[in-house]
Amino acid sequence: MHSPGAGAADKTEAPYGSWESPITAAAVSAAGRTVEGLAVAGDGRLVWVEKRPEEGGASVLVREATDPGGKAVDVTPREFAVRTLAQEYGGGSGAFAVQGDTVVFSNYDDQRLYRQTIGDRSPFPLTPEYSGPVVRYADGVFDPHFPRYVTVMEDHRNKSLNHVTTITAVTISDQDTNEPTVLVSGNDFYAFPRIDPSQKRMAWIEWSNPDMPWDKSQLWVGELQKRICIAGGDPTLVESPTEPKWSSKGELFFITDRQSGFWNIYKWDERSNVVIQLYALDAEFSKPIQNGRSYVGVLDHDLGTFSTLDIPFSSVTNIVTGDGCFYIEGASATLPVSIAKVNLDEKGTVATNFSIVWSSSEDVTKYKSYFSLPEFIEFPTAIPGQHACAIFYAPYNPSFQGSSDEKPPLLVRTHGGPTDEERGVLDLNVQYWTSRGFDDSQVVPSDQTKQIYKAMKDRGLPVALVEYEGEPHGFRKADNIKFTLEQQMVFFARTVGQFKVADEITPIKIENFD
């Protein structure tokens, strides 16, 4: 990890973009494993979905090793992929759930739900086979009162733009497949169906077009014969409740942004039917909005106290509780995406142990001297009084520097989706560029790839388009990640920087240039 300006006299002066770096495209693709969802099995061991670019982007359910430091064990067979297409983006988060030694998961190819016993490599289908992956399931949970799996279901069989979304129950069986039974319907979107372990009732979140769930949503609790809106039903109070969770005593906790506009933690008092704020803080008890920084804390709702834990992650994306510990998925500017096990002291306010269970790249520390650290910046937009945010990475290489009269090329990354984000954590895809002399800035938003390509081509600008079969959103396969990085480097070298690339790469055709 560098200190700006250190050792400048010992560096070789070379044009920005031409610097030699050990962070190759192959190294980037090899470090591309990611986590998609965490759960704890009945034996106390962690289970997660691991996306593997080196295996064609396979999404594999994996179980934590029995011995500390041991190798994790694959749960699902190679011909299955734990991934849902619900909400189109797809992914492993929300594609499975675990109860005891039983797992239910959504399979990518046919989008059917399957039941499997951990340790047994023979999944059994729970839902019918339709004409393709037209019925999709996500965000499911086991029902502690009945042998069934409660899940959000998207039905695309009518082939209209407005598919039908419901909350359904799927019978868990070892012998038969069954049509799902609809439990809740009538609204446009549903999420977080959660069963009260103390009573036969369920909490869920729902919202309608054109609202997004972080703008306006409703929290409901329902039984077989009645249901009540807990939050979001008052037309004079616009709020977006989310992430409902039941305690073992039947207490309902959730997050909402009423009153202060910040997502804080609340509790539903069932007797008086009022919502109580447990701890007021001008911060989001959810994904970070400002500076990409998140913290892990312990809230004692009886005492009304909150303690922040000292852990080395600056970005946290998932937490699950285990036996006397909790597991956390996170990363930082110098740590790649990892899963860690955290133990607390008796009071539950101090982390006494932090150990890495899994890392997306165990060898990444060997490149540490080449890392460029993120800087969070703001800049004015075309709209008066409004600013946009970006994460800026300056070019850095311990062996090279640019000349004093040359400015480095700036690579700006954008994304068109409202649910994506940049977190300022270690990503070799960024360090690949900065270690070669590029500035890198990650911003939101942009347009669709084909539209941008056509617009640039029609205007006579240099542009190249490569489409990858089976890669509808983002790159999941190692070869595609490597090829894309190399061709981007050649494209910039030829059209913008006019510098010689350090690596040997065969270029593709560039429209309006070749």
Coordinates of C-alpha atoms in Angstrom, one line a residue:
M1 CA 0.0 0.0 0.0
H2 CA 1.5 3.3 -1.1
S3 CA 2.1 6.7 0.4
P4 CA 1.7 9.4 -2.2
G5 CA 5.0 10.7 -3.5
A6 CA 7.1 8.1 -1.7
G7 CA 10.3 7.0 -3.5
A8 CA 9.7 9.2 -6.5
A9 CA 13.4 9.5 -7.2
D10 CA 13.7 5.8 -7.6
K11 CA 11.0 5.5 -10.2
T12 CA 11.3 5.1 -14.0
E13 CA 9.5 7.9 -15.9
A14 CA 7.2 6.5 -18.6
P15 CA 3.9 7.6 -20.3
Y16 CA 0.8 7.0 -18.3
G17 CA -0.9 3.9 -19.4
S18 CA 2.3 2.1 -20.5
W19 CA 3.5 1.1 -17.0
E20 CA 4.3 -2.5 -16.4
S21 CA 2.2 -4.2 -13.7
P22 CA 1.9 -7.7 -12.2
I23 CA -1.8 -7.2 -11.9
T24 CA -2.6 -8.7 -15.2
A25 CA -6.0 -9.4 -16.8
A26 CA -5.5 -13.1 -15.8
A27 CA -4.9 -12.1 -12.2
V28 CA -8.1 -10.0 -12.2
S29 CA -10.2 -12.9 -13.6
A30 CA -8.6 -15.3 -11.1
A31 CA -9.7 -13.0 -8.2
G32 CA -13.3 -12.8 -9.4
R33 CA -15.0 -15.1 -7.0
T34 CA -17.9 -13.4 -5.1
V35 CA -20.4 -14.3 -2.4
E36 CA -24.1 -14.3 -2.9
G37 CA -26.0 -15.0 0.3
L38 CA -25.2 -16.4 3.7
A39 CA -26.9 -18.9 6.1
V40 CA -26.1 -21.1 9.0
A41 CA -26.9 -24.8 8.9
G42 CA -28.2 -26.9 11.8
D43 CA -24.7 -28.0 12.7
G44 CA -23.6 -24.4 13.2
R45 CA -21.5 -24.3 10.1
L46 CA -21.8 -21.5 7.5
V47 CA -23.4 -22.1 4.1
W48 CA -23.1 -19.6 1.2
V49 CA -23.3 -19.3 -2.6
E50 CA -20.0 -18.8 -4.3
K51 CA -19.9 -17.4 -7.9
R52 CA -16.9 -18.9 -9.8
P53 CA -15.7 -17.2 -13.0
E54 CA -13.1 -20.0 -13.6
E55 CA -16.0 -22.5 -13.8
G56 CA -18.0 -20.6 -16.4
G57 CA -19.6 -18.3 -13.8
A58 CA -21.1 -21.3 -11.8
S59 CA -23.0 -20.4 -8.6
V60 CA -22.2 -23.2 -6.1
L61 CA -23.7 -23.7 -2.7
V62 CA -20.7 -24.2 -0.3
R63 CA -20.4 -25.3 3.3
E64 CA -17.8 -24.1 5.8
A65 CA -15.0 -26.6 6.6
T66 CA -15.3 -28.8 9.7
D67 CA -11.8 -27.8 10.9
P68 CA -10.6 -24.2 11.2
G69 CA -8.4 -23.4 8.1
G70 CA -9.8 -26.4 6.2
K71 CA -11.2 -26.4 2.7
A72 CA -14.9 -25.6 2.2
V73 CA -17.1 -28.3 0.7
D74 CA -19.4 -28.0 -2.3
V75 CA -23.0 -28.9 -1.5
T76 CA -24.8 -28.7 -4.8
P77 CA -23.8 -30.9 -7.8
R78 CA -21.9 -29.4 -10.7
E79 CA -24.9 -29.5 -13.0
F80 CA -26.9 -27.2 -10.8
A81 CA -26.4 -23.4 -10.3
V82 CA -28.0 -21.7 -7.3
R83 CA -29.2 -18.5 -8.9
T84 CA -32.6 -16.8 -9.3
L85 CA -33.8 -14.6 -12.2
A86 CA -36.3 -12.8 -10.1
Q87 CA -36.2 -9.0 -10.8
E88 CA -34.2 -9.9 -13.9
Y89 CA -30.7 -9.3 -12.5
G90 CA -30.4 -12.7 -11.0
G91 CA -28.1 -13.9 -8.3
G92 CA -27.6 -16.2 -5.4
S93 CA -28.6 -13.8 -2.7
G94 CA -32.2 -14.8 -1.9
A95 CA -32.0 -17.9 -4.1
F96 CA -31.7 -20.4 -1.2
A97 CA -32.6 -21.0 2.5
V98 CA -31.4 -23.5 5.0
Q99 CA -33.2 -25.2 7.9
G100 CA -31.3 -27.8 9.9
D101 CA -29.6 -30.0 7.3
T102 CA -32.1 -29.2 4.6
V103 CA -31.6 -26.6 1.8
V104 CA -34.1 -25.3 -0.7
F105 CA -32.7 -23.4 -3.7
S106 CA -33.6 -22.0 -7.1
N107 CA -31.8 -23.6 -10.0
Y108 CA -30.6 -21.2 -12.7
D109 CA -31.4 -23.2 -15.9
D110 CA -35.1 -24.0 -15.2
Q111 CA -35.8 -21.7 -12.2
R112 CA -37.5 -24.5 -10.3
L113 CA -37.1 -24.9 -6.6
Y114 CA -35.2 -28.0 -5.4
R115 CA -34.8 -29.6 -2.0
Q116 CA -31.5 -31.2 -0.9
T117 CA -30.1 -32.6 2.3
I118 CA -26.7 -31.2 3.0
G119 CA -24.2 -34.1 2.5
D120 CA -26.5 -35.7 -0.1
R121 CA -25.7 -34.7 -3.7
S122 CA -29.2 -35.5 -5.0
P123 CA -31.5 -32.5 -5.3
F124 CA -35.3 -33.2 -5.6
P125 CA -37.6 -30.8 -7.5
L126 CA -40.4 -29.2 -5.5
T127 CA -42.1 -27.1 -8.1
P128 CA -43.5 -28.1 -11.6
E129 CA -41.5 -27.9 -14.8
Y130 CA -42.9 -25.2 -17.1
S131 CA -42.0 -24.2 -20.7
G132 CA -38.7 -22.6 -19.7
P133 CA -37.6 -20.5 -16.8
V134 CA -40.8 -18.5 -16.7
V135 CA -41.8 -18.9 -13.0
R136 CA -39.1 -17.6 -10.7
Y137 CA -38.7 -17.7 -6.9
A138 CA -36.7 -15.5 -4.5
D139 CA -36.3 -14.4 -0.9
G140 CA -37.8 -17.7 0.5
V141 CA -38.0 -19.0 4.1
F142 CA -38.9 -22.2 5.8
D143 CA -42.3 -22.2 7.7
P144 CA -41.6 -23.4 11.2
H145 CA -45.3 -24.4 11.6
F146 CA -45.9 -26.3 8.4
P147 CA -43.8 -28.4 6.0
R148 CA -43.7 -25.7 3.4
Y149 CA -41.4 -23.0 1.9
V150 CA -42.8 -19.5 1.7
T151 CA -41.3 -17.4 -1.1
V152 CA -41.8 -14.5 -3.5
M153 CA -42.9 -15.8 -6.9
E154 CA -42.7 -14.1 -10.3
D155 CA -45.0 -15.6 -13.0
H156 CA -44.0 -14.7 -16.5
R157 CA -46.2 -17.2 -18.3
N158 CA -48.6 -14.6 -19.6
K159 CA -45.7 -13.0 -21.6
S160 CA -46.9 -9.5 -20.8
L161 CA -44.7 -6.7 -19.6
N162 CA -46.5 -6.7 -16.3
H163 CA -45.7 -10.1 -14.8
V164 CA -47.6 -11.3 -11.8
T165 CA -45.8 -11.2 -8.4
T166 CA -47.2 -13.0 -5.3
I167 CA -46.1 -14.5 -2.1
T168 CA -46.7 -18.3 -2.3
A169 CA -46.2 -21.5 -0.2
V170 CA -44.5 -24.5 -1.7
T171 CA -45.0 -27.9 -0.1
I172 CA -41.7 -29.6 1.0
S173 CA -41.9 -33.2 -0.1
D174 CA -39.5 -36.0 -1.1
Q175 CA -41.9 -37.6 -3.5
D176 CA -44.1 -35.1 -5.4
T177 CA -43.9 -31.7 -7.1
N178 CA -46.7 -29.3 -6.3
E179 CA -48.2 -26.1 -7.7
P180 CA -47.4 -23.2 -5.3
T181 CA -50.3 -21.9 -3.2
V182 CA -50.8 -18.2 -3.3
L183 CA -50.8 -16.6 0.1
V184 CA -50.7 -12.8 -0.7
S185 CA -51.5 -11.1 -4.0
G186 CA -52.9 -8.0 -5.5
N187 CA -49.9 -5.6 -5.4
D188 CA -47.1 -5.1 -7.9
F189 CA -44.1 -6.2 -5.8
Y190 CA -43.4 -8.2 -2.7
A191 CA -40.3 -8.9 -0.6
F192 CA -39.2 -10.2 2.8
P193 CA -41.9 -12.7 3.7
R194 CA -41.0 -13.6 7.3
I195 CA -42.8 -16.1 9.5
D196 CA -43.3 -15.5 13.2
P197 CA -41.8 -18.5 15.1
S198 CA -44.2 -18.0 18.0
Q199 CA -47.5 -17.8 16.1
K200 CA -48.9 -18.7 12.7
R201 CA -48.6 -15.4 11.0
M202 CA -46.3 -13.7 8.5
A203 CA -44.8 -10.2 8.0
W204 CA -44.0 -8.9 4.5
I205 CA -43.1 -5.8 2.5
E206 CA -45.1 -4.7 -0.6
W207 CA -45.1 -1.7 -2.9
S208 CA -46.7 -0.5 -6.1
N209 CA -45.6 1.1 -9.4
P210 CA -44.2 3.6 -10.0
D211 CA -42.6 3.7 -6.5
M212 CA -39.3 2.2 -5.7
P213 CA -39.1 0.3 -2.4
W214 CA -36.7 2.8 -0.9
D215 CA -39.2 5.7 -1.7
K216 CA -42.5 4.3 -0.5
S217 CA -43.5 0.8 0.7
Q218 CA -45.7 -0.9 3.3
L219 CA -45.1 -3.4 6.0
W220 CA -47.9 -5.9 6.7
V221 CA -48.6 -8.6 9.2
G222 CA -51.2 -11.3 8.3
E223 CA -52.8 -14.4 9.5
L224 CA -55.1 -16.8 7.6
Q225 CA -58.2 -14.7 8.1
K226 CA -56.9 -11.1 8.7
R227 CA -54.0 -8.8 8.1
I228 CA -52.9 -5.3 9.3
C229 CA -50.7 -2.6 7.8
I230 CA -47.9 -1.9 10.4
A231 CA -46.1 0.9 8.6
G232 CA -46.4 2.8 5.3
G233 CA -50.2 2.9 5.3
D234 CA -50.6 6.5 6.5
P235 CA -51.1 8.7 3.4
T236 CA -49.7 11.7 5.3
L237 CA -46.5 9.9 6.2
V238 CA -44.4 8.8 3.3
E239 CA -42.0 6.1 4.5
S240 CA -40.2 3.0 3.1
P241 CA -40.2 0.2 5.8
T242 CA -37.9 -2.7 5.0
E243 CA -36.2 -5.8 6.4
P244 CA -38.8 -7.1 8.9
K245 CA -37.5 -9.7 11.4
W246 CA -39.3 -11.7 14.1
S247 CA -37.7 -12.5 17.5
S248 CA -38.2 -15.9 19.0
K249 CA -40.8 -14.2 21.3
G250 CA -42.9 -12.9 18.4
E251 CA -41.6 -9.4 18.5
L252 CA -41.4 -7.7 15.1
F253 CA -38.4 -5.4 14.3
F254 CA -37.9 -3.5 11.1
I255 CA -36.2 -0.6 9.5
T256 CA -38.0 2.5 8.2
D257 CA -37.3 6.2 7.5
R258 CA -40.2 7.9 9.1
Q259 CA -39.7 11.2 11.1
S260 CA -36.0 11.9 10.5
G261 CA -35.7 10.5 6.9
F262 CA -32.9 8.1 8.0
W263 CA -33.5 4.4 8.0
N264 CA -33.5 3.6 11.7
I265 CA -34.6 0.5 13.7
Y266 CA -38.2 0.3 15.0
K267 CA -40.3 -2.2 16.9
W268 CA -44.0 -2.9 16.5
D269 CA -45.9 -2.8 19.9
E270 CA -48.7 -5.2 19.1
R271 CA -50.8 -4.5 22.2
S272 CA -51.1 -0.7 21.4
N273 CA -50.6 -1.2 17.7
V274 CA -48.0 1.6 17.6
V275 CA -44.5 1.7 16.1
I276 CA -41.6 2.5 18.5
Q277 CA -38.2 3.9 17.4
L278 CA -35.5 1.9 19.3
Y279 CA -32.6 4.2 18.7
A280 CA -32.5 7.6 17.0
L281 CA -29.4 8.2 14.9
D282 CA -28.8 10.4 11.8
A283 CA -27.4 7.4 9.9
E284 CA -28.8 4.6 7.8
F285 CA -29.2 1.2 9.4
S286 CA -28.9 -0.2 6.0
K287 CA -26.6 0.1 3.0
P288 CA -24.4 3.2 3.1
I289 CA -25.4 6.3 1.2
Q290 CA -22.5 8.7 1.9
N291 CA -18.8 7.9 1.4
G292 CA -19.5 4.2 0.9
R293 CA -18.7 3.5 4.6
S294 CA -20.6 1.1 6.8
Y295 CA -20.2 0.0 10.4
V296 CA -21.4 -3.0 12.4
G297 CA -23.0 -2.3 15.8
V298 CA -24.9 -3.9 18.6
L299 CA -28.2 -2.4 19.7
D300 CA -29.6 -3.3 23.1
H301 CA -33.2 -2.4 22.6
D302 CA -34.0 -2.9 26.3
L303 CA -31.4 -0.5 27.5
G304 CA -31.5 1.8 24.4
T305 CA -27.7 1.6 23.9
F306 CA -25.8 1.2 20.7
S307 CA -22.1 0.1 20.4
T308 CA -20.0 0.2 17.2
L309 CA -17.7 -2.8 16.8
D310 CA -14.1 -2.3 15.8
I311 CA -13.6 -4.6 12.8
P312 CA -11.3 -4.1 9.7
F313 CA -14.2 -4.0 7.1
S314 CA -15.2 -0.6 5.8
S315 CA -18.1 -2.1 3.7
V316 CA -20.5 -4.7 5.0
T317 CA -23.1 -6.4 2.8
N318 CA -24.4 -9.4 4.8
I319 CA -24.7 -10.5 8.4
V320 CA -26.0 -13.8 9.9
T321 CA -26.0 -15.0 13.5
G322 CA -24.5 -18.3 14.6
D323 CA -23.9 -20.2 17.8
G324 CA -22.2 -17.6 20.1
C325 CA -20.9 -15.6 17.1
F326 CA -22.0 -14.0 13.9
Y327 CA -20.7 -14.2 10.3
I328 CA -20.2 -11.1 8.2
E329 CA -19.5 -10.5 4.5
G330 CA -17.5 -7.4 3.9
A331 CA -14.3 -5.8 2.4
S332 CA -12.1 -2.7 2.7
A333 CA -9.8 -0.7 0.5
T334 CA -7.0 -3.2 1.3
L335 CA -9.0 -6.4 2.0
P336 CA -10.9 -8.2 -0.8
V337 CA -14.5 -9.4 -0.4
S338 CA -14.3 -11.9 2.4
I339 CA -16.5 -13.8 5.0
A340 CA -15.4 -13.4 8.6
K341 CA -16.4 -15.0 11.8
V342 CA -16.8 -12.5 14.8
N343 CA -17.0 -13.4 18.5
L344 CA -18.1 -10.8 21.1
D345 CA -17.4 -10.4 24.8
E346 CA -19.9 -11.2 27.5
K347 CA -21.5 -7.8 27.3
G348 CA -21.8 -8.1 23.5
T349 CA -20.1 -4.7 22.9
V350 CA -16.5 -5.6 22.0
A351 CA -15.3 -7.9 19.2
T352 CA -12.9 -10.4 20.8
N353 CA -12.1 -12.4 17.7
F354 CA -12.2 -11.7 14.0
S355 CA -11.1 -14.5 11.7
I356 CA -11.4 -14.9 7.9
V357 CA -13.5 -17.9 6.9
W358 CA -13.4 -17.3 3.1
S359 CA -11.7 -14.9 0.8
S360 CA -12.4 -14.0 -2.8
S361 CA -8.7 -13.9 -3.5
E362 CA -6.2 -15.4 -1.0
D363 CA -3.2 -14.3 -3.0
V364 CA -4.2 -10.6 -3.4
T365 CA -1.9 -9.3 -0.7
K366 CA 1.1 -10.0 -2.9
Y367 CA 0.0 -7.0 -5.0
K368 CA -0.3 -4.7 -1.9
S369 CA 2.5 -2.4 -2.9
Y370 CA 0.6 -1.5 -6.1
F371 CA -2.7 -0.6 -4.5
S372 CA -4.2 2.8 -5.1
L373 CA -6.5 3.9 -2.3
P374 CA -10.0 5.4 -2.9
E375 CA -10.9 9.0 -2.4
F376 CA -14.5 10.0 -2.1
I377 CA -15.2 13.2 -4.0
E378 CA -18.2 15.5 -5.0
F379 CA -18.6 17.6 -8.1
P380 CA -21.3 20.0 -9.4
T381 CA -23.8 18.7 -11.9
A382 CA -25.6 20.6 -14.7
I383 CA -28.5 21.1 -12.3
P384 CA -27.8 24.2 -10.1
G385 CA -27.2 23.4 -6.5
Q386 CA -26.9 19.7 -7.0
H387 CA -23.7 17.6 -6.7
A388 CA -22.8 14.1 -7.8
C389 CA -20.6 11.7 -5.9
A390 CA -17.7 9.6 -7.2
I391 CA -14.9 7.4 -5.9
F392 CA -11.6 8.5 -7.3
Y393 CA -8.4 6.3 -7.6
A394 CA -5.2 8.1 -8.6
P395 CA -2.6 6.2 -10.8
Y396 CA 0.1 4.5 -8.7
N397 CA 2.9 2.1 -9.4
P398 CA 6.0 1.7 -7.1
S399 CA 8.3 1.4 -10.1
F400 CA 6.9 4.1 -12.5
Q401 CA 5.8 7.7 -12.6
G402 CA 4.5 10.0 -15.4
S403 CA 6.3 13.1 -16.5
S404 CA 5.5 16.5 -14.8
D405 CA 4.1 17.9 -18.1
E406 CA 1.7 15.0 -18.7
K407 CA -1.8 14.4 -17.3
P408 CA -2.9 10.8 -16.7
P409 CA -5.9 9.4 -18.7
L410 CA -9.1 9.3 -16.7
L411 CA -11.3 6.2 -16.9
V412 CA -14.9 7.0 -15.8
R413 CA -17.1 4.0 -15.0
T414 CA -20.9 4.4 -14.9
H415 CA -23.9 2.2 -14.3
G416 CA -27.5 2.6 -15.4
G417 CA -29.2 0.6 -12.7
P418 CA -30.6 2.2 -9.5
T419 CA -29.7 -0.8 -7.4
D420 CA -26.0 -1.0 -8.2
E421 CA -23.3 0.9 -6.3
E422 CA -19.6 1.4 -5.8
R423 CA -18.2 0.9 -2.3
G424 CA -14.6 1.9 -2.4
V425 CA -13.3 -1.6 -1.6
L426 CA -10.4 -3.5 -3.0
D427 CA -11.1 -4.5 -6.6
L428 CA -8.3 -5.7 -8.9
N429 CA -10.4 -4.6 -11.8
V430 CA -9.7 -1.1 -10.7
Q431 CA -6.1 -1.7 -9.6
Y432 CA -5.4 -3.2 -13.1
W433 CA -5.8 0.3 -14.5
T434 CA -4.3 2.5 -11.8
S435 CA -1.2 0.4 -11.6
R436 CA -0.7 1.1 -15.3
G437 CA -1.1 4.9 -15.0
F438 CA -4.8 5.5 -15.3
D439 CA -7.0 7.6 -13.0
D440 CA -10.2 5.6 -12.3
S441 CA -13.5 7.1 -11.2
Q442 CA -16.7 5.2 -10.6
V443 CA -20.0 7.1 -11.0
V444 CA -23.7 6.4 -11.5
P445 CA -25.6 6.4 -13.9
S446 CA -25.3 5.6 -17.8
D447 CA -27.4 4.2 -20.7
Q448 CA -27.7 0.8 -22.2
T449 CA -24.6 -0.6 -23.9
K450 CA -26.1 -1.1 -27.4
Q451 CA -27.7 2.4 -27.4
I452 CA -24.3 3.9 -26.5
Y453 CA -22.5 1.9 -29.1
K454 CA -25.0 2.9 -31.9
A455 CA -24.9 6.6 -30.9
M456 CA -21.1 6.8 -30.9
K457 CA -20.9 4.9 -34.2
D458 CA -23.5 7.2 -35.8
R459 CA -21.5 10.2 -34.7
G460 CA -18.3 8.8 -36.2
L461 CA -16.5 8.2 -32.9
P462 CA -14.2 5.3 -32.3
V463 CA -16.1 2.5 -30.7
A464 CA -16.1 -1.3 -30.4
L465 CA -18.7 -3.7 -29.2
V466 CA -18.2 -7.3 -28.0
E467 CA -21.2 -9.3 -27.0
Y468 CA -20.8 -12.5 -24.9
E469 CA -23.3 -15.3 -25.1
G470 CA -24.8 -16.2 -21.7
E471 CA -23.6 -13.0 -20.1
P472 CA -26.9 -11.0 -19.8
H473 CA -25.7 -8.7 -17.0
G474 CA -22.1 -8.4 -15.9
F475 CA -19.3 -10.9 -16.6
R476 CA -19.4 -14.2 -14.8
K477 CA -16.8 -16.2 -16.8
A478 CA -13.1 -15.8 -16.3
D479 CA -12.2 -15.8 -20.0
N480 CA -14.6 -13.0 -20.7
I481 CA -13.3 -10.9 -17.8
K482 CA -9.7 -11.3 -19.0
F483 CA -10.5 -10.6 -22.7
T484 CA -12.6 -7.5 -21.8
L485 CA -9.9 -5.9 -19.7
E486 CA -7.2 -6.5 -22.3
Q487 CA -9.3 -5.1 -25.2
Q488 CA -10.2 -2.1 -23.2
M489 CA -6.5 -1.4 -22.6
V490 CA -5.7 -1.7 -26.3
F491 CA -8.7 0.5 -27.2
F492 CA -7.6 3.3 -24.9
A493 CA -3.9 3.0 -26.0
R494 CA -4.8 3.3 -29.7
T495 CA -7.5 5.9 -29.6
V496 CA -6.8 8.1 -26.6
G497 CA -3.4 7.8 -25.1
Q498 CA -1.3 6.8 -28.2
F499 CA 1.0 4.8 -25.9
K500 CA 2.5 1.4 -26.1
V501 CA 0.8 -1.3 -24.1
A502 CA 3.2 -3.3 -21.8
D503 CA 1.4 -6.6 -22.4
E504 CA 1.2 -8.5 -25.7
I505 CA -2.4 -8.3 -26.8
T506 CA -4.1 -8.9 -30.2
P507 CA -6.5 -6.1 -30.8
I508 CA -10.1 -6.3 -32.1
K509 CA -11.6 -4.0 -34.8
I510 CA -12.5 -0.5 -33.8
E511 CA -15.3 1.1 -35.7
N512 CA -14.6 4.6 -37.2
F513 CA -10.9 4.1 -36.5
D514 CA -9.5 1.0 -38.3

